[in-house]
mmCIF file of C-alpha atoms and ligand atoms in Angstrom:
data_model
loop_
_atom_site.group_PDB
_atom_site.id
_atom_site.type_symbol
_atom_site.label_atom_id
_atom_site.label_comp_id
_atom_site.label_asym_id
_atom_site.label_seq_id
_atom_site.Cartn_x
_atom_site.Cartn_y
_atom_site.Cartn_z
ATOM 1 C CA MET A 28 14.640 14.709 20.440
ATOM 2 C CA ASN A 29 15.952 11.220 20.926
ATOM 3 C CA SER A 30 13.633 8.549 19.633
ATOM 4 C CA ILE A 31 14.941 5.466 21.440
ATOM 5 C CA ALA A 32 13.137 4.512 24.657
ATOM 6 C CA ILE A 33 15.161 1.394 25.476
ATOM 7 C CA ASN A 34 18.618 0.779 24.162
ATOM 8 C CA ALA A 35 20.175 -2.501 25.282
ATOM 9 C CA LYS A 36 23.623 -3.432 24.045
ATOM 10 C CA GLU A 37 25.077 -6.882 24.574
ATOM 11 C CA LEU A 38 23.206 -7.407 27.826
ATOM 12 C CA THR A 39 24.086 -10.536 29.738
ATOM 13 C CA LYS A 40 22.594 -11.639 33.030
ATOM 14 C CA ASN A 41 23.844 -14.664 34.898
ATOM 15 C CA PHE A 42 22.277 -16.197 37.971
ATOM 16 C CA ASN A 43 25.179 -18.351 39.165
ATOM 17 C CA ASP A 44 25.583 -20.819 36.297
ATOM 18 C CA VAL A 45 22.250 -19.972 34.622
ATOM 19 C CA ILE A 46 22.584 -17.573 31.695
ATOM 20 C CA ALA A 47 19.231 -15.778 31.735
ATOM 21 C CA LEU A 48 20.224 -13.198 29.098
ATOM 22 C CA ASP A 49 22.951 -13.921 26.626
ATOM 23 C CA ASN A 50 24.470 -10.904 24.862
ATOM 24 C CA LEU A 51 21.107 -9.412 24.041
ATOM 25 C CA THR A 52 21.002 -6.294 21.869
ATOM 26 C CA LEU A 53 17.669 -4.584 21.372
ATOM 27 C CA LYS A 54 16.192 -1.140 20.727
ATOM 28 C CA VAL A 55 12.650 -0.057 21.483
ATOM 29 C CA ASN A 56 11.568 3.128 19.737
ATOM 30 C CA GLN A 57 9.581 5.819 21.474
ATOM 31 C CA GLY A 58 5.865 5.534 20.824
ATOM 32 C CA GLU A 59 5.853 1.900 19.748
ATOM 33 C CA ILE A 60 4.402 -1.181 21.368
ATOM 34 C CA PHE A 61 7.033 -3.856 21.370
ATOM 35 C CA SER A 62 6.657 -7.411 22.581
ATOM 36 C CA ILE A 63 9.187 -9.914 23.764
ATOM 37 C CA VAL A 64 7.884 -13.383 23.136
ATOM 38 C CA GLY A 65 9.298 -16.628 24.307
ATOM 39 C CA PRO A 66 8.605 -19.771 26.306
ATOM 40 C CA ASP A 67 8.944 -20.028 30.074
ATOM 41 C CA GLY A 68 12.489 -19.394 31.180
ATOM 42 C CA ALA A 69 13.433 -17.570 27.943
ATOM 43 C CA GLY A 70 14.602 -14.492 29.856
ATOM 44 C CA LYS A 71 11.611 -12.175 29.306
ATOM 45 C CA SER A 72 11.073 -11.179 32.938
ATOM 46 C CA THR A 73 14.792 -10.809 33.513
ATOM 47 C CA PHE A 74 15.008 -8.306 30.662
ATOM 48 C CA ILE A 75 12.010 -6.341 31.915
ATOM 49 C CA ARG A 76 13.354 -6.340 35.488
ATOM 50 C CA ILE A 77 16.684 -4.978 34.285
ATOM 51 C CA CYS A 78 14.817 -2.262 32.372
ATOM 52 C CA CYS A 79 12.977 -1.409 35.617
ATOM 53 C CA GLY A 80 16.163 -1.226 37.617
ATOM 54 C CA ILE A 81 15.155 -4.115 39.904
ATOM 55 C CA LEU A 82 17.999 -6.263 38.595
ATOM 56 C CA THR A 83 21.397 -5.224 37.317
ATOM 57 C CA GLN A 84 22.969 -6.839 34.287
ATOM 58 C CA THR A 85 26.147 -8.896 34.679
ATOM 59 C CA SER A 86 27.596 -7.160 31.631
ATOM 60 C CA GLY A 87 26.525 -4.964 28.746
ATOM 61 C CA GLU A 88 24.888 -1.580 28.590
ATOM 62 C CA LEU A 89 21.330 -0.378 29.029
ATOM 63 C CA LYS A 90 19.927 3.094 28.492
ATOM 64 C CA ILE A 91 16.368 4.188 29.156
ATOM 65 C CA PHE A 92 15.619 7.410 27.273
ATOM 66 C CA GLU A 93 19.397 7.791 26.911
ATOM 67 C CA LEU A 94 19.831 7.583 30.689
ATOM 68 C CA ASN A 95 21.812 5.101 32.680
ATOM 69 C CA TRP A 96 20.310 3.431 35.792
ATOM 70 C CA ASN A 97 23.529 3.909 37.790
ATOM 71 C CA LEU A 98 23.591 7.650 37.288
ATOM 72 C CA HIS A 99 19.976 8.701 36.821
ATOM 73 C CA ARG A 100 17.934 6.401 39.023
ATOM 74 C CA LYS A 101 15.377 8.946 40.186
ATOM 75 C CA GLU A 102 14.806 10.389 36.765
ATOM 76 C CA ILE A 103 14.316 7.006 35.109
ATOM 77 C CA LYS A 104 11.938 5.918 37.886
ATOM 78 C CA SER A 105 9.709 8.891 37.211
ATOM 79 C CA LYS A 106 9.512 7.934 33.536
ATOM 80 C CA ILE A 107 8.538 4.277 33.834
ATOM 81 C CA GLY A 108 5.494 2.335 34.954
ATOM 82 C CA TYR A 109 5.955 -1.361 35.692
ATOM 83 C CA LEU A 110 3.244 -3.960 35.923
ATOM 84 C CA SER A 111 4.784 -7.166 37.183
ATOM 85 C CA GLN A 112 3.305 -10.661 36.998
ATOM 86 C CA ARG A 113 2.639 -10.590 40.714
ATOM 87 C CA PHE A 114 1.619 -6.969 41.066
ATOM 88 C CA SER A 115 -0.189 -6.801 44.371
ATOM 89 C CA LEU A 116 -3.066 -4.561 45.178
ATOM 90 C CA TYR A 117 -4.293 -4.032 48.708
ATOM 91 C CA GLY A 118 -7.496 -6.039 48.983
ATOM 92 C CA ASP A 119 -8.661 -4.161 52.071
ATOM 93 C CA LEU A 120 -8.261 -0.790 50.374
ATOM 94 C CA THR A 121 -10.816 0.564 47.912
ATOM 95 C CA VAL A 122 -10.052 1.241 44.253
ATOM 96 C CA ASP A 123 -9.605 4.918 45.110
ATOM 97 C CA GLU A 124 -7.355 4.210 48.081
ATOM 98 C CA ASN A 125 -5.142 1.859 46.093
ATOM 99 C CA ILE A 126 -4.526 4.568 43.508
ATOM 100 C CA ASN A 127 -3.873 7.145 46.266
ATOM 101 C CA PHE A 128 -1.357 4.782 47.823
ATOM 102 C CA PHE A 129 0.603 4.383 44.585
ATOM 103 C CA ALA A 130 0.455 8.144 43.979
ATOM 104 C CA GLU A 131 2.086 8.650 47.360
ATOM 105 C CA ILE A 132 4.757 6.046 46.688
ATOM 106 C CA HIS A 133 5.610 8.022 43.567
ATOM 107 C CA ASN A 134 5.607 11.314 45.513
ATOM 108 C CA GLN A 135 2.749 12.726 43.486
ATOM 109 C CA LYS A 136 1.142 15.788 45.055
ATOM 110 C CA ASN A 137 -1.556 16.957 42.664
ATOM 111 C CA TYR A 138 -2.792 13.723 41.246
ATOM 112 C CA GLN A 139 -6.581 14.094 41.638
ATOM 113 C CA ASN A 140 -7.212 15.027 38.010
ATOM 114 C CA ARG A 141 -4.954 12.260 36.788
ATOM 115 C CA LYS A 142 -6.794 9.795 39.032
ATOM 116 C CA GLU A 143 -10.177 10.838 37.610
ATOM 117 C CA GLU A 144 -8.767 10.492 34.118
ATOM 118 C CA LEU A 145 -7.489 6.986 34.860
ATOM 119 C CA LEU A 146 -10.727 5.882 36.519
ATOM 120 C CA GLU A 147 -12.576 7.088 33.455
ATOM 121 C CA PHE A 148 -10.138 5.495 31.118
ATOM 122 C CA THR A 149 -10.257 2.094 32.822
ATOM 123 C CA ARG A 150 -14.026 2.339 33.375
ATOM 124 C CA LEU A 151 -13.569 1.820 37.095
ATOM 125 C CA LYS A 152 -15.239 5.043 38.199
ATOM 126 C CA LYS A 153 -18.392 3.412 39.488
ATOM 127 C CA PHE A 154 -16.328 0.910 41.462
ATOM 128 C CA ARG A 155 -14.107 3.510 43.095
ATOM 129 C CA ASN A 156 -15.419 2.716 46.586
ATOM 130 C CA THR A 157 -15.259 -1.063 46.158
ATOM 131 C CA PHE A 158 -12.591 -2.956 48.063
ATOM 132 C CA ALA A 159 -10.019 -4.331 45.637
ATOM 133 C CA GLU A 160 -10.517 -7.878 46.911
ATOM 134 C CA TYR A 161 -14.114 -7.851 45.594
ATOM 135 C CA LEU A 162 -13.146 -6.910 42.027
ATOM 136 C CA SER A 163 -13.132 -9.467 39.213
ATOM 137 C CA GLY A 164 -9.758 -10.617 37.813
ATOM 138 C CA GLY A 165 -10.065 -8.314 34.808
ATOM 139 C CA MET A 166 -10.954 -5.312 36.965
ATOM 140 C CA LYS A 167 -8.067 -5.994 39.312
ATOM 141 C CA GLN A 168 -5.777 -5.959 36.313
ATOM 142 C CA LYS A 169 -7.164 -2.610 35.169
ATOM 143 C CA LEU A 170 -6.755 -1.169 38.647
ATOM 144 C CA ALA A 171 -3.160 -2.415 38.750
ATOM 145 C CA LEU A 172 -2.590 -0.682 35.429
ATOM 146 C CA ALA A 173 -4.141 2.551 36.728
ATOM 147 C CA CYS A 174 -1.804 2.398 39.763
ATOM 148 C CA CYS A 175 1.206 2.065 37.432
ATOM 149 C CA LEU A 176 0.085 5.048 35.401
ATOM 150 C CA ILE A 177 -0.656 7.505 38.190
ATOM 151 C CA HIS A 178 2.702 9.261 37.884
ATOM 152 C CA ASN A 179 2.268 9.723 34.145
ATOM 153 C CA PRO A 180 5.124 7.528 32.948
ATOM 154 C CA LYS A 181 6.419 7.685 29.391
ATOM 155 C CA LEU A 182 7.346 4.033 29.214
ATOM 156 C CA LEU A 183 5.133 1.193 30.354
ATOM 157 C CA LEU A 184 6.732 -2.172 31.095
ATOM 158 C CA LEU A 185 4.274 -5.046 31.248
ATOM 159 C CA ASP A 186 5.298 -8.520 32.310
ATOM 160 C CA GLU A 187 2.758 -11.018 30.943
ATOM 161 C CA PRO A 188 -0.128 -8.696 31.810
ATOM 162 C CA THR A 189 -2.941 -10.816 30.435
ATOM 163 C CA VAL A 190 -1.953 -14.253 31.718
ATOM 164 C CA GLY A 191 -4.922 -15.666 33.626
ATOM 165 C CA VAL A 192 -7.238 -12.883 32.429
ATOM 166 C CA ASP A 193 -10.488 -13.897 30.693
ATOM 167 C CA PRO A 194 -10.811 -13.189 26.926
ATOM 168 C CA VAL A 195 -13.296 -10.306 27.314
ATOM 169 C CA SER A 196 -11.099 -8.514 29.846
ATOM 170 C CA ARG A 197 -8.094 -9.216 27.648
ATOM 171 C CA ARG A 198 -9.784 -7.408 24.775
ATOM 172 C CA GLU A 199 -10.642 -4.508 27.016
ATOM 173 C CA PHE A 200 -7.078 -4.367 28.323
ATOM 174 C CA TRP A 201 -5.840 -4.141 24.737
ATOM 175 C CA LYS A 202 -8.253 -1.312 24.015
ATOM 176 C CA ILE A 203 -6.756 0.593 26.929
ATOM 177 C CA LEU A 204 -3.263 -0.067 25.617
ATOM 178 C CA SER A 205 -4.171 1.324 22.216
ATOM 179 C CA GLU A 206 -5.556 4.465 23.893
ATOM 180 C CA LEU A 207 -2.283 4.830 25.782
ATOM 181 C CA LEU A 208 -0.311 4.531 22.556
ATOM 182 C CA LYS A 209 -2.291 7.423 21.115
ATOM 183 C CA THR A 210 -0.937 9.598 23.919
ATOM 184 C CA GLY A 211 2.615 8.847 22.742
ATOM 185 C CA MET A 212 3.430 6.256 25.380
ATOM 186 C CA THR A 213 5.981 3.521 24.679
ATOM 187 C CA ILE A 214 4.987 0.023 25.745
ATOM 188 C CA LEU A 215 7.231 -2.980 26.188
ATOM 189 C CA MET A 216 5.395 -6.167 26.973
ATOM 190 C CA ALA A 217 6.493 -9.716 27.680
ATOM 191 C CA THR A 218 3.958 -12.249 26.574
ATOM 192 C CA PRO A 219 3.741 -15.987 25.980
ATOM 193 C CA TYR A 220 0.804 -15.354 23.590
ATOM 194 C CA LEU A 221 1.839 -15.140 19.976
ATOM 195 C CA ASP A 222 -1.542 -13.798 18.876
ATOM 196 C CA GLU A 223 -1.016 -10.878 21.248
ATOM 197 C CA ALA A 224 2.475 -10.291 19.944
ATOM 198 C CA GLU A 225 1.104 -10.008 16.421
ATOM 199 C CA ARG A 226 -0.772 -6.872 17.464
ATOM 200 C CA CYS A 227 2.473 -5.126 18.389
ATOM 201 C CA ASN A 228 4.533 -2.864 16.129
ATOM 202 C CA ARG A 229 7.580 -5.059 16.532
ATOM 203 C CA ILE A 230 8.401 -8.373 18.114
ATOM 204 C CA ALA A 231 11.546 -9.952 19.496
ATOM 205 C CA LEU A 232 11.377 -13.730 19.672
ATOM 206 C CA ILE A 233 13.651 -14.910 22.427
ATOM 207 C CA ASN A 234 14.744 -18.284 23.647
ATOM 208 C CA ARG A 235 17.393 -19.193 26.214
ATOM 209 C CA GLY A 236 18.295 -15.519 26.659
ATOM 210 C CA LYS A 237 19.054 -14.977 22.959
ATOM 211 C CA ILE A 238 17.130 -13.111 20.294
ATOM 212 C CA LEU A 239 16.042 -15.420 17.488
ATOM 213 C CA ALA A 240 14.436 -12.694 15.427
ATOM 214 C CA CYS A 241 13.405 -9.087 15.869
ATOM 215 C CA ASP A 242 11.198 -7.323 13.349
ATOM 216 C CA VAL A 243 7.648 -6.316 12.432
ATOM 217 C CA PRO A 244 5.230 -9.290 12.586
ATOM 218 C CA GLN A 245 4.877 -9.576 8.797
ATOM 219 C CA LYS A 246 8.638 -9.769 8.295
ATOM 220 C CA ILE A 247 9.047 -12.323 11.055
ATOM 221 C CA LYS A 248 6.608 -14.602 9.272
ATOM 222 C CA GLN A 249 8.784 -14.407 6.160
ATOM 223 C CA PHE A 250 11.625 -16.014 8.079
ATOM 224 C CA ILE A 251 9.991 -19.317 7.211
ATOM 225 C CA LYS A 252 11.396 -20.333 3.866
ATOM 226 C CA ASP A 253 9.485 -23.596 3.587
ATOM 227 C CA LYS A 254 5.839 -24.313 2.828
ATOM 228 C CA ILE A 255 3.264 -24.973 5.501
ATOM 229 C CA PHE A 256 0.099 -26.924 4.790
ATOM 230 C CA GLU A 257 -2.884 -27.208 7.035
ATOM 231 C CA VAL A 258 -4.410 -30.673 6.926
ATOM 232 C CA ILE A 259 -7.742 -31.563 8.465
ATOM 233 C CA CYS A 260 -8.364 -35.272 8.966
ATOM 234 C CA PRO A 261 -10.026 -37.650 11.415
ATOM 235 C CA ASP A 262 -8.030 -38.828 14.428
ATOM 236 C CA THR A 263 -5.292 -36.180 14.190
ATOM 237 C CA ARG A 264 -3.385 -37.502 17.191
ATOM 238 C CA THR A 265 -2.729 -40.934 15.650
ATOM 239 C CA VAL A 266 -2.033 -39.415 12.233
ATOM 240 C CA TYR A 267 0.379 -36.942 13.807
ATOM 241 C CA HIS A 268 2.460 -39.757 15.344
ATOM 242 C CA THR A 269 2.410 -41.716 12.074
ATOM 243 C CA LEU A 270 3.531 -38.766 9.966
ATOM 244 C CA LEU A 271 6.527 -37.981 12.152
ATOM 245 C CA LYS A 272 8.275 -40.839 10.294
ATOM 246 C CA GLU A 273 7.925 -39.196 6.873
ATOM 247 C CA ASP A 274 11.242 -37.907 5.520
ATOM 248 C CA ASN A 275 9.606 -35.366 3.189
ATOM 249 C CA PHE A 276 8.091 -33.553 6.148
ATOM 250 C CA LEU A 277 10.369 -31.068 7.823
ATOM 251 C CA ASN A 278 7.989 -30.602 10.694
ATOM 252 C CA VAL A 279 4.556 -31.802 11.805
ATOM 253 C CA GLN A 280 2.610 -29.971 14.496
ATOM 254 C CA MET A 281 -0.811 -30.556 15.968
ATOM 255 C CA PHE A 282 -3.117 -27.559 16.399
ATOM 256 C CA GLY A 283 -6.306 -28.935 17.902
ATOM 257 C CA ASP A 284 -8.187 -30.829 15.197
ATOM 258 C CA ARG A 285 -5.712 -29.917 12.438
ATOM 259 C CA LEU A 286 -2.115 -30.556 11.505
ATOM 260 C CA HIS A 287 0.457 -28.123 10.223
ATOM 261 C CA ILE A 288 2.910 -29.890 7.965
ATOM 262 C CA THR A 289 6.080 -28.121 6.873
ATOM 263 C CA THR A 290 7.607 -29.269 3.605
ATOM 264 C CA ALA A 291 10.252 -28.101 1.169
ATOM 265 C CA LYS A 292 9.119 -25.532 -1.432
ATOM 266 C CA ASP A 293 8.895 -28.089 -4.271
ATOM 267 C CA ILE A 294 6.040 -30.053 -2.695
ATOM 268 C CA ASN A 295 2.566 -29.043 -3.889
ATOM 269 C CA SER A 296 -0.870 -30.079 -2.610
ATOM 270 C CA GLN A 297 -1.057 -33.051 -4.977
ATOM 271 C CA ALA A 298 2.361 -34.341 -3.923
ATOM 272 C CA LEU A 299 1.338 -33.926 -0.292
ATOM 273 C CA LEU A 300 -1.892 -35.821 -0.940
ATOM 274 C CA ASN A 301 0.102 -38.674 -2.513
ATOM 275 C CA ILE A 302 2.282 -38.896 0.577
ATOM 276 C CA LEU A 303 -0.747 -38.839 2.886
ATOM 277 C CA ASN A 304 -2.359 -41.618 0.813
ATOM 278 C CA LYS A 305 0.714 -43.744 1.412
ATOM 279 C CA TYR A 306 -0.161 -43.654 5.134
ATOM 280 C CA GLN A 307 -3.913 -44.114 4.457
ATOM 281 C CA VAL A 308 -4.654 -40.685 5.895
ATOM 282 C CA LYS A 309 -8.132 -39.544 4.885
ATOM 283 C CA ALA A 310 -7.537 -35.827 4.419
ATOM 284 C CA LEU A 311 -10.766 -33.807 4.526
ATOM 285 C CA SER A 312 -8.972 -30.651 3.530
ATOM 286 C CA ILE A 313 -5.468 -29.600 2.501
ATOM 287 C CA ARG A 314 -4.450 -25.981 2.010
ATOM 288 C CA GLU A 315 -1.238 -24.053 2.000
ATOM 289 C CA ILE A 316 -1.272 -21.425 4.727
ATOM 290 C CA ILE A 317 0.645 -18.313 5.695
ATOM 291 C CA PRO A 318 2.674 -19.382 8.713
ATOM 292 C CA SER A 319 1.345 -18.252 12.073
ATOM 293 C CA MET A 320 3.661 -16.740 14.673
ATOM 294 C CA GLU A 321 3.494 -20.075 16.399
ATOM 295 C CA ASP A 322 4.825 -21.872 13.291
ATOM 296 C CA VAL A 323 7.658 -19.358 13.071
ATOM 297 C CA PHE A 324 8.511 -19.774 16.702
ATOM 298 C CA ILE A 325 8.496 -23.562 16.522
ATOM 299 C CA ALA A 326 10.668 -23.512 13.407
ATOM 300 C CA MET A 327 13.140 -21.109 14.960
ATOM 301 C CA THR A 328 13.496 -22.849 18.278
ATOM 302 C CA LYS A 329 13.974 -26.133 16.414
ATOM 303 C CA ASN A 330 16.830 -24.624 14.406
ATOM 304 C CA GLN A 331 18.398 -23.277 17.579
HETATM 305 P P1 ADP B 21 10.763 -15.898 31.471
HETATM 306 O O1 ADP B 21 10.270 -14.598 32.022
HETATM 307 O O2 ADP B 21 10.962 -15.858 29.996
HETATM 308 O O3 ADP B 21 9.929 -17.064 31.895
HETATM 309 P P2 ADP B 21 12.968 -15.525 33.316
HETATM 310 O O4 ADP B 21 13.599 -14.253 32.917
HETATM 311 O O5 ADP B 21 12.056 -15.504 34.490
HETATM 312 O O6 ADP B 21 12.228 -16.166 32.054
HETATM 313 O O7 ADP B 21 14.105 -16.604 33.607
HETATM 314 C C1 ADP B 21 15.203 -16.836 32.752
HETATM 315 C C2 ADP B 21 16.117 -17.859 33.426
HETATM 316 O O8 ADP B 21 16.730 -17.274 34.561
HETATM 317 C C3 ADP B 21 15.395 -19.093 33.918
HETATM 318 O O9 ADP B 21 16.251 -20.203 33.741
HETATM 319 C C4 ADP B 21 15.173 -18.802 35.395
HETATM 320 O O10 ADP B 21 15.107 -19.990 36.135
HETATM 321 C C5 ADP B 21 16.424 -18.003 35.735
HETATM 322 N N1 ADP B 21 16.164 -17.025 36.814
HETATM 323 C C6 ADP B 21 15.343 -15.963 36.738
HETATM 324 N N2 ADP B 21 15.376 -15.260 37.901
HETATM 325 C C7 ADP B 21 16.240 -15.903 38.721
HETATM 326 C C8 ADP B 21 16.721 -15.675 40.054
HETATM 327 N N3 ADP B 21 16.315 -14.636 40.753
HETATM 328 N N4 ADP B 21 17.614 -16.552 40.557
HETATM 329 C C9 ADP B 21 18.065 -17.601 39.830
HETATM 330 N N5 ADP B 21 17.654 -17.885 38.565
HETATM 331 C C10 ADP B 21 16.756 -17.044 38.019
#
């Protein structure tokens, strides 16, 4: 059995003079949850839309379960579920009716058992007769997911599925995803949230249509060769602007009430404290930290 769900080789997509994907090569293994992370305009949606067959690449090759969109359209369609950013439910149809509608679109005949399973799974059973327009944001999202799963796809493509969803619903959505993974499903998700990406088996960081790094989260964090210190001090905003002038600092970032300062490996906490004293910064705490995904991403996009 082949174990590659998505196999993209040197994919390029141009929209007139905009290069949305630039020679992108990427493999997603069957049964894994894989995230593509990047800022707005990085090319995430374009990649997912090409995987769904909505867009066609300008050049390069793409295979979904070893199949080519040009030759095996119907077969690929039956294997994928796609939740787009603007997935629209029918507000004047009930939960049940929305699922029925998507089952019919996918030419499903005997879908009643699957529907019950999905209603159970998404905990929407007791809302089955509620009109979709009266559901909360989180519930709408779960219903949209149920609609995408009615035809029992093997590969789920999610385009920023939790943007605008409250934290509790986000957690619940993730629980559902982990249940799906247990059934052997492959999930590819685009997300702007680095904390979400960290929960995936593998991550591709992309920017301007190019892959900056692709690996398991732990390995991606090791891409940072320098040291990162977290500094807590009063008036971080002013301190941040002051410290940008310091030559020994490779990078300074503000994370709420704390600063992340990147330095070369040979700087220790005492040396850092001496530098901060030079600027009369009253550090309340200094500690070396393991870089977060966000640190890695900032460092990588800076290098690019
Ligand atoms: P992301 O999902 O990471 O925000 P997109 O894939 O939507 O990024 O966009 C990548 C680039 O391609 C952006 O510069 C965007 O403006 C451009 N783009 C995307 N879709 C179209 C389109 N249909 N027509 C023209 N440009 C597009």
